[in-house]
Short mmCIF file of C-alpha atoms in Angstrom, two decimals:
data_model
loop_
_atom_site.label_atom_id
_atom_site.label_comp_id
_atom_site.label_asym_id
_atom_site.label_seq_id
_atom_site.Cartn_x
_atom_site.Cartn_y
_atom_site.Cartn_z
CA MET H 13 0.00 0.00 0.00
CA LYS H 14 2.80 2.39 0.86
CA ARG H 15 4.57 1.81 -2.46
CA TRP H 16 1.31 2.18 -4.37
CA LEU H 17 0.24 5.46 -2.81
CA SER H 18 3.75 6.90 -2.98
CA LYS H 19 3.82 6.13 -6.71
CA ALA H 20 0.35 7.63 -7.10
CA GLU H 21 1.42 10.83 -5.35
CA THR H 22 4.46 11.23 -7.61
CA THR H 23 2.62 10.30 -10.79
CA LEU H 24 -0.36 12.56 -10.16
CA GLY H 25 2.03 15.39 -9.33
CA ASN H 26 3.80 14.87 -12.65
CA HIS H 27 0.51 14.76 -14.55
CA SER H 28 -1.42 17.42 -12.64
CA ASP H 29 -0.97 20.12 -15.27
CA ARG H 30 -2.32 17.97 -18.11
CA LEU H 31 -5.19 16.70 -15.96
CA ASN H 32 -6.05 20.31 -15.10
CA ALA H 33 -5.88 21.21 -18.78
CA ILE H 34 -8.74 18.86 -19.75
CA ASN H 35 -10.86 19.33 -16.63
CA ILE H 36 -14.19 20.68 -17.89
CA PHE H 37 -16.72 18.40 -16.13
CA PRO H 38 -18.70 18.80 -13.91
CA VAL H 39 -17.36 22.37 -13.99
CA ALA H 40 -14.55 23.84 -16.07
CA ASP H 41 -12.40 24.83 -13.11
CA GLY H 42 -9.14 23.21 -14.22
CA ASP H 43 -8.18 21.71 -10.84
CA THR H 44 -8.76 17.95 -11.06
CA GLY H 45 -5.05 17.18 -11.33
CA THR H 46 -4.21 19.38 -8.37
CA ASN H 47 -7.04 17.97 -6.27
CA LEU H 48 -6.13 14.35 -6.95
CA TYR H 49 -2.46 15.02 -6.27
CA LEU H 50 -3.07 16.73 -2.93
CA THR H 51 -5.50 14.01 -1.83
CA ALA H 52 -3.06 11.27 -2.85
CA ARG H 53 -0.30 13.07 -0.98
CA ALA H 54 -2.35 12.97 2.22
CA ALA H 55 -3.02 9.26 1.71
CA ALA H 56 0.62 8.47 0.93
CA ARG H 57 1.90 10.23 4.03
CA ALA H 58 -0.60 8.41 6.24
CA ALA H 59 0.27 5.06 4.65
CA ALA H 60 3.97 5.69 5.23
CA GLN H 61 3.30 6.37 8.90
CA ALA H 62 1.05 3.32 9.25
CA ALA H 63 3.57 1.04 7.56
CA HIS H 64 6.64 2.43 9.37
CA GLY H 65 8.87 -0.35 10.64
CA THR H 66 7.15 -3.12 8.71
CA ASP H 67 10.49 -4.84 8.36
CA ALA H 68 13.71 -4.82 10.32
CA ALA H 69 15.30 -2.21 8.08
CA GLY H 70 12.26 0.05 8.15
CA ALA H 71 11.78 -0.35 4.39
CA ASP H 72 9.46 -2.26 2.13
CA PRO H 73 10.56 -5.81 1.34
CA ALA H 74 11.92 -6.34 -2.14
CA PRO H 75 9.63 -8.11 -4.62
CA GLN H 76 10.14 -11.85 -4.45
CA THR H 77 8.36 -15.02 -5.47
CA SER H 78 6.11 -16.38 -2.72
CA GLN H 79 4.88 -19.92 -2.24
CA HIS H 80 1.84 -18.98 -4.32
CA SER H 81 3.87 -18.41 -7.50
CA SER H 82 4.31 -20.93 -10.26
CA PRO H 83 7.62 -21.59 -12.07
CA HIS H 84 6.16 -19.83 -15.11
CA SER H 85 5.06 -16.67 -13.33
CA SER H 86 8.34 -14.82 -12.83
CA ARG H 87 6.85 -11.65 -14.27
CA TYR H 88 4.25 -11.70 -11.53
CA ALA H 89 6.67 -12.05 -8.61
CA VAL H 90 5.31 -9.90 -5.79
CA ALA H 91 6.27 -9.30 -2.19
CA ALA H 92 5.80 -12.43 -0.10
CA PRO H 93 3.51 -12.14 2.92
CA ASP H 94 5.27 -11.18 6.14
CA PRO H 95 3.39 -11.85 9.40
CA ALA H 96 5.24 -8.94 11.00
CA GLN H 97 3.74 -6.45 8.56
CA HIS H 98 0.71 -4.37 9.34
CA ASP H 99 -2.22 -5.83 7.44
CA VAL H 100 -2.84 -4.12 4.12
CA GLY H 101 -6.42 -3.30 5.03
CA ALA H 102 -5.41 -1.42 8.17
CA VAL H 103 -2.75 0.57 6.32
CA LEU H 104 -5.15 1.44 3.52
CA ALA H 105 -7.90 2.36 5.98
CA GLN H 106 -5.60 4.82 7.72
CA ALA H 107 -4.54 6.26 4.38
CA GLY H 108 -8.15 6.52 3.27
CA GLN H 109 -9.22 8.32 6.41
CA ALA H 110 -6.40 10.85 6.04
CA ALA H 111 -7.36 11.33 2.40
CA MET H 112 -10.99 11.86 3.37
CA GLU H 113 -10.07 14.44 6.00
CA GLN H 114 -7.90 16.37 3.53
CA ALA H 115 -9.73 15.59 0.28
CA ARG H 116 -9.77 18.31 -2.34
CA GLY H 117 -12.61 18.79 -4.77
CA ASN H 118 -15.02 16.35 -6.33
CA SER H 119 -12.35 14.01 -7.71
CA GLY H 120 -10.26 13.99 -4.55
CA THR H 121 -13.28 13.22 -2.40
CA LEU H 122 -14.33 10.32 -4.62
CA PHE H 123 -10.77 8.95 -4.57
CA ALA H 124 -10.81 9.12 -0.76
CA VAL H 125 -14.15 7.28 -0.70
CA PHE H 126 -12.60 4.68 -3.02
CA LEU H 127 -9.64 4.12 -0.68
CA CYS H 128 -11.77 3.83 2.47
CA ALA H 129 -14.11 1.30 0.89
CA ALA H 130 -11.32 -0.74 -0.74
CA ALA H 131 -9.68 -1.15 2.66
CA GLU H 132 -12.62 -3.04 4.16
CA PRO H 133 -12.30 -6.42 2.36
CA LEU H 134 -8.51 -6.29 2.85
CA ALA H 135 -8.67 -6.04 6.64
CA GLY H 136 -6.60 -8.71 8.37
CA HIS H 137 -4.62 -9.68 5.26
CA THR H 138 -0.88 -9.18 4.72
CA ARG H 139 -0.93 -9.70 0.96
CA ILE H 140 -3.29 -8.95 -1.91
CA SER H 141 -4.68 -11.74 -4.08
CA SER H 142 -6.99 -11.72 -7.07
CA PRO H 143 -10.08 -12.59 -4.98
CA LEU H 144 -9.25 -9.86 -2.47
CA LEU H 145 -8.55 -7.33 -5.22
CA ALA H 146 -11.88 -8.16 -6.84
CA ALA H 147 -13.72 -7.66 -3.56
CA ALA H 148 -11.86 -4.43 -2.78
CA LEU H 149 -12.42 -2.81 -6.18
CA ASN H 150 -16.07 -3.83 -6.25
CA ARG H 151 -16.70 -2.43 -2.77
CA ALA H 152 -14.84 0.75 -3.71
CA GLN H 153 -16.70 1.45 -6.94
CA LEU H 154 -20.09 0.77 -5.34
CA ARG H 155 -19.32 3.11 -2.45
CA ALA H 156 -18.10 5.83 -4.79
CA TRP H 157 -21.23 5.62 -6.94
CA SER H 158 -23.45 5.78 -3.84
CA ALA H 159 -21.54 8.69 -2.26
CA LEU H 160 -22.78 11.04 -4.98
CA SER H 161 -26.41 12.09 -4.93
CA ASP H 162 -26.49 12.27 -8.73
CA PRO H 163 -23.72 10.03 -10.12
CA VAL H 164 -22.96 10.40 -13.82
CA PRO H 165 -21.45 7.82 -16.20
CA GLY H 166 -18.48 8.98 -18.23
CA THR H 167 -16.50 10.06 -15.17
CA MET H 168 -13.96 8.42 -12.87
CA LEU H 169 -16.88 6.38 -11.52
CA SER H 170 -17.12 4.55 -14.84
CA VAL H 171 -13.38 3.88 -14.77
CA MET H 172 -13.61 2.43 -11.25
CA GLU H 173 -16.51 0.23 -12.31
CA ALA H 174 -14.78 -1.02 -15.46
CA ALA H 175 -11.65 -1.97 -13.52
CA ALA H 176 -13.69 -3.77 -10.87
CA ARG H 177 -15.63 -5.75 -13.47
CA ALA H 178 -12.44 -6.75 -15.27
CA VAL H 179 -10.80 -8.05 -12.10
CA ALA H 180 -13.98 -9.91 -11.14
CA ALA H 181 -13.96 -11.60 -14.55
CA VAL H 182 -10.35 -12.75 -14.12
CA ASP H 183 -11.06 -13.98 -10.61
CA SER H 184 -14.11 -15.91 -11.80
CA ALA H 185 -12.25 -17.42 -14.77
CA HIS H 186 -9.55 -18.71 -12.41
CA ASP H 187 -11.96 -20.02 -9.76
CA GLY H 188 -10.74 -17.70 -7.02
CA ASP H 189 -7.09 -18.70 -7.42
CA ASP H 190 -4.97 -16.62 -5.03
CA SER H 191 -1.62 -17.11 -6.78
CA ASN H 192 0.59 -14.22 -7.82
CA GLN H 193 0.16 -15.29 -11.44
CA THR H 194 -3.59 -14.68 -11.31
CA LEU H 195 -3.12 -11.46 -9.36
CA GLY H 196 -0.85 -10.19 -12.12
CA LEU H 197 -3.42 -11.07 -14.75
CA ALA H 198 -6.10 -9.29 -12.72
CA LEU H 199 -4.03 -6.13 -12.38
CA ASP H 200 -3.26 -6.09 -16.10
CA ALA H 201 -6.96 -6.53 -16.85
CA ALA H 202 -7.91 -3.72 -14.48
CA VAL H 203 -5.63 -1.22 -16.21
CA GLU H 204 -6.67 -2.37 -19.69
CA ALA H 205 -10.36 -2.01 -18.82
CA ALA H 206 -9.76 1.35 -17.15
CA LEU H 207 -8.05 2.65 -20.28
CA ALA H 208 -10.97 1.54 -22.46
CA ALA H 209 -13.37 3.25 -20.05
CA VAL H 210 -11.37 6.49 -20.21
CA VAL H 211 -11.49 6.49 -24.02
CA HIS H 212 -15.25 5.90 -23.84
CA THR H 213 -15.86 8.91 -21.56
CA GLU H 214 -15.58 11.24 -24.54
CA ASP H 215 -18.71 9.69 -26.02
CA GLN H 216 -20.63 9.49 -22.75
CA LEU H 217 -20.67 13.16 -21.80
CA ALA H 218 -21.81 15.86 -24.21
CA ALA H 219 -19.38 18.43 -22.79
CA LEU H 220 -16.40 16.13 -23.37
CA HIS H 221 -17.59 15.16 -26.83
CA ALA H 222 -17.96 18.80 -27.86
CA ALA H 223 -14.49 19.67 -26.54
CA HIS H 224 -12.95 16.48 -28.01
CA VAL H 225 -11.31 15.46 -24.73
CA VAL H 226 -11.55 12.57 -22.28
CA ASP H 227 -12.55 12.95 -18.64
CA ALA H 228 -9.80 14.30 -16.39
CA GLY H 229 -10.90 12.37 -13.31
CA GLY H 230 -11.07 9.20 -15.35
CA VAL H 231 -7.49 9.66 -16.55
CA GLY H 232 -6.40 10.31 -12.98
CA MET H 233 -8.05 7.08 -11.84
CA LEU H 234 -6.35 5.20 -14.69
CA LEU H 235 -2.98 6.50 -13.51
CA ILE H 236 -3.77 5.45 -9.93
CA LEU H 237 -4.62 1.92 -11.06
CA ASP H 238 -1.45 1.65 -13.13
CA CYS H 239 0.49 2.73 -10.04
CA LEU H 240 -1.14 -0.13 -8.15
CA ARG H 241 -0.17 -2.58 -10.89
CA SER H 242 3.37 -1.22 -10.94
CA ALA H 243 3.80 -1.32 -7.16
CA VAL H 244 2.48 -4.85 -6.74
CA LEU H 245 4.32 -6.37 -9.70
CA GLY H 246 7.53 -4.41 -9.21
CA GLU H 247 7.37 -3.12 -12.78
CA GLU H 248 7.74 0.33 -14.28
CA LEU H 249 4.71 2.43 -15.08
CA GLN H 250 3.51 2.08 -18.66
CA SER H 251 4.97 5.14 -20.35
CA GLU H 252 2.79 4.73 -23.45
CA LEU H 253 -0.43 4.23 -21.49
CA LEU H 254 -1.88 7.66 -22.24
CA ASP H 255 -0.67 7.96 -25.82
CA GLY H 256 -3.46 9.04 -28.14
CA LEU H 257 -5.91 10.21 -25.47
CA HIS H 258 -7.70 13.23 -26.89
CA GLY H 259 -6.60 16.50 -25.34
CA TYR H 260 -3.72 14.95 -23.41
CA ASP H 261 -0.75 15.70 -25.63
CA VAL H 262 1.73 18.18 -24.18
CA GLN H 263 1.05 20.65 -26.99
CA ASP H 264 -2.72 20.57 -26.46
CA PRO H 265 -4.21 23.74 -24.93
CA HIS H 266 -5.79 24.12 -21.51
CA ILE H 267 -9.35 23.48 -22.68
CA HIS H 268 -10.95 24.80 -19.50
CA VAL H 269 -9.57 28.31 -20.05
CA GLY H 270 -11.85 28.87 -23.02
CA MET H 271 -14.97 27.44 -21.38
CA PRO H 272 -17.82 29.60 -20.01
CA ARG H 273 -17.31 30.71 -16.44
CA ASP H 274 -19.18 28.67 -13.81
CA ASP H 275 -20.87 30.63 -11.05
CA GLY H 276 -20.93 29.51 -7.45
CA VAL H 277 -18.59 27.94 -4.94
CA GLU H 278 -17.41 24.56 -3.75
CA LEU H 279 -18.11 23.97 -0.06
CA MET H 280 -16.50 21.17 1.95
CA CYS H 281 -16.51 20.31 5.64
CA THR H 282 -16.48 17.50 8.19
CA ILE H 283 -19.36 17.06 10.63
CA SER H 284 -20.73 14.52 13.13
CA LEU H 285 -24.33 13.52 12.39
CA SER H 286 -26.77 10.73 13.04
CA PRO H 287 -27.73 8.69 9.96
CA LEU H 288 -31.13 10.40 9.95
CA ASP H 289 -29.64 13.90 10.08
CA ALA H 290 -27.13 12.93 7.41
CA ALA H 291 -29.95 11.82 5.12
CA MET H 292 -31.78 15.08 5.81
CA MET H 293 -28.67 17.12 5.06
CA ARG H 294 -28.09 15.30 1.78
CA GLN H 295 -31.68 15.95 0.70
CA ARG H 296 -31.49 19.65 1.57
CA LEU H 297 -28.10 20.10 -0.10
CA ASP H 298 -29.47 18.40 -3.21
CA GLU H 299 -32.15 21.08 -3.29
CA MET H 300 -29.59 23.87 -2.89
CA GLY H 301 -26.90 22.76 -5.32
CA ASP H 302 -25.26 19.84 -7.08
CA SER H 303 -22.22 17.54 -6.96
CA VAL H 304 -23.29 16.52 -3.46
CA ILE H 305 -20.99 13.92 -1.90
CA MET H 306 -21.46 12.62 1.64
CA SER H 307 -19.36 9.79 3.00
CA GLN H 308 -18.48 8.54 6.46
CA VAL H 309 -15.01 9.23 7.80
CA GLY H 310 -14.13 5.99 9.55
CA GLY H 311 -16.80 3.74 10.99
CA ALA H 312 -16.74 4.78 14.64
CA VAL H 313 -19.91 6.03 16.32
CA ASP H 314 -19.77 8.49 19.23
CA ALA H 315 -21.73 8.37 22.49
CA ALA H 316 -24.61 10.30 20.90
CA GLY H 317 -24.93 7.79 18.06
CA ASN H 318 -23.34 10.11 15.51
CA TYR H 319 -20.88 9.29 12.73
CA ARG H 320 -18.35 11.66 11.22
CA TRP H 321 -19.12 12.66 7.63
CA ARG H 322 -17.18 14.43 4.92
CA VAL H 323 -19.44 16.76 2.94
CA HIS H 324 -18.91 18.25 -0.52
CA VAL H 325 -21.33 20.40 -2.53
CA HIS H 326 -21.40 23.02 -5.29
CA VAL H 327 -23.76 25.92 -4.51
CA LEU H 328 -24.33 29.43 -5.83
CA ASP H 329 -23.90 30.95 -2.36
CA ALA H 330 -22.10 29.37 0.58
CA GLY H 331 -24.15 31.24 3.20
CA PRO H 332 -27.42 29.25 3.12
CA ALA H 333 -25.55 25.95 2.84
CA VAL H 334 -23.36 26.77 5.84
CA ALA H 335 -26.45 27.81 7.81
CA LEU H 336 -28.10 24.47 7.00
CA ILE H 337 -25.01 22.52 8.02
CA ARG H 338 -24.65 24.45 11.27
CA SER H 339 -28.32 23.88 12.10
CA LEU H 340 -27.60 20.14 12.26
CA GLY H 341 -24.21 20.12 13.95
CA GLU H 342 -20.84 21.79 14.40
CA PRO H 343 -18.79 21.55 11.18
CA THR H 344 -15.01 21.55 11.13
CA ASP H 345 -12.42 21.85 8.37
CA ILE H 346 -14.71 24.13 6.36
CA SER H 347 -13.34 25.23 3.01
CA VAL H 348 -14.98 27.41 0.38
CA SER H 349 -13.50 28.04 -3.06
CA GLU H 350 -14.73 29.67 -6.23
CA LEU H 351 -15.73 27.15 -8.90
CA ALA H 352 -14.10 29.31 -11.54
CA LEU H 353 -11.36 31.56 -10.24
CA PRO H 354 -10.31 34.51 -12.41
CA ARG H 355 -7.63 33.63 -14.94
CA ASP H 356 -5.56 36.53 -13.62
CA PRO H 357 -3.31 35.12 -10.85
CA ASP H 358 -3.05 38.56 -9.20
CA THR H 359 -6.75 38.54 -8.33
CA GLU H 360 -7.09 34.85 -7.49
CA ALA H 361 -6.09 35.20 -3.83
CA ALA H 362 -8.45 38.13 -3.30
CA VAL H 363 -11.42 36.26 -4.76
CA THR H 364 -10.73 33.17 -2.66
CA ALA H 365 -10.42 35.26 0.50
CA ALA H 366 -13.72 37.00 -0.27
CA ALA H 367 -15.48 33.64 -0.62
CA VAL H 368 -14.03 32.20 2.58
CA ALA H 369 -14.47 35.26 4.82
CA PRO H 370 -18.23 34.86 5.49
CA VAL H 371 -17.76 31.21 6.42
CA LEU H 372 -14.91 31.97 8.80
CA ALA H 373 -17.04 34.68 10.37
CA ALA H 374 -19.88 32.19 10.85
CA GLU H 375 -17.49 29.82 12.59
CA THR H 376 -16.93 32.41 15.34
CA ARG H 377 -20.63 32.70 16.15
CA ASN H 378 -23.15 30.43 17.77
CA PRO H 379 -26.50 29.58 16.10
CA ASN H 380 -28.07 32.70 17.67
CA GLY H 381 -25.52 34.93 16.00
CA TYR H 382 -23.58 35.94 19.11
CA ALA H 383 -19.81 35.91 19.02
CA ARG H 384 -18.23 33.10 21.01
#
């Protein structure tokens, strides 16, 4: 897990500019690459802390053939299980929770949801197998689809689903074989299916079809899956993987710059709510805006029966949404950002500060409006 998320952090950082360049859905704000990178960075740092000291030297074990490998599967030699290691589910769960707490934007939040859900079937295991990978990816894609109030095909959700289906097919064809050979086949299939899904996004969303580009979040998810394949198999990333994707060549322009400006703001926060209040909040936020994502942060329940939730929504005005959220609980980690910042860097900071100021002011008052 540590190797995977470290690779993902580096790779998304290297690709963030091109991902930003083609980011026009759901809004043309050109920040998908940045959001995925920052979210992956949070996950990678948490995974490194969780996995610290997993072997005597404090480093990851070198890839080697385990007892599950066949003589003909040298390409699929992966790290052998080590009872002294933290289980992969626990490491990924810690990484996912950190990612959820620090998630950026729509794409970053969905990636964090993906990580948290994928960790659940892996709990208690010290190595990944094809059956476990199939269970993890299926759980992750289902949770990501359900986190959004209005999920849309042709996005990173479709890429997650395609990868999960491909791994499930390999697992089924090999009768649940847990060898490294089958795991390698499953990882290859996941990336191949994810690539096909990315190419298909251009025909699934009218905005992408008109701009002749593929979905930025989908490409980011493809890169993340190739990082997983690379980390597990001990192979290099596939340098030609993105060749030919529309809008992704270095010389291609930043498509989002020429798109119509989107009004409104992106609001994110963390809050403790009962399941009933969470359902009520989701319904009310759906009425106020769009791109509503609500997902639990961890599975712990407090003494009042509340769970912690990460909330994401796009609204025209942050004020009413913040008032709604505060009427149901005490939010923390509130962030508000313009959906389409001015293209002039000199005014960007001023606009962001203007959007955040009312929210910060609200945080210093109680529900009756009196300063604390």
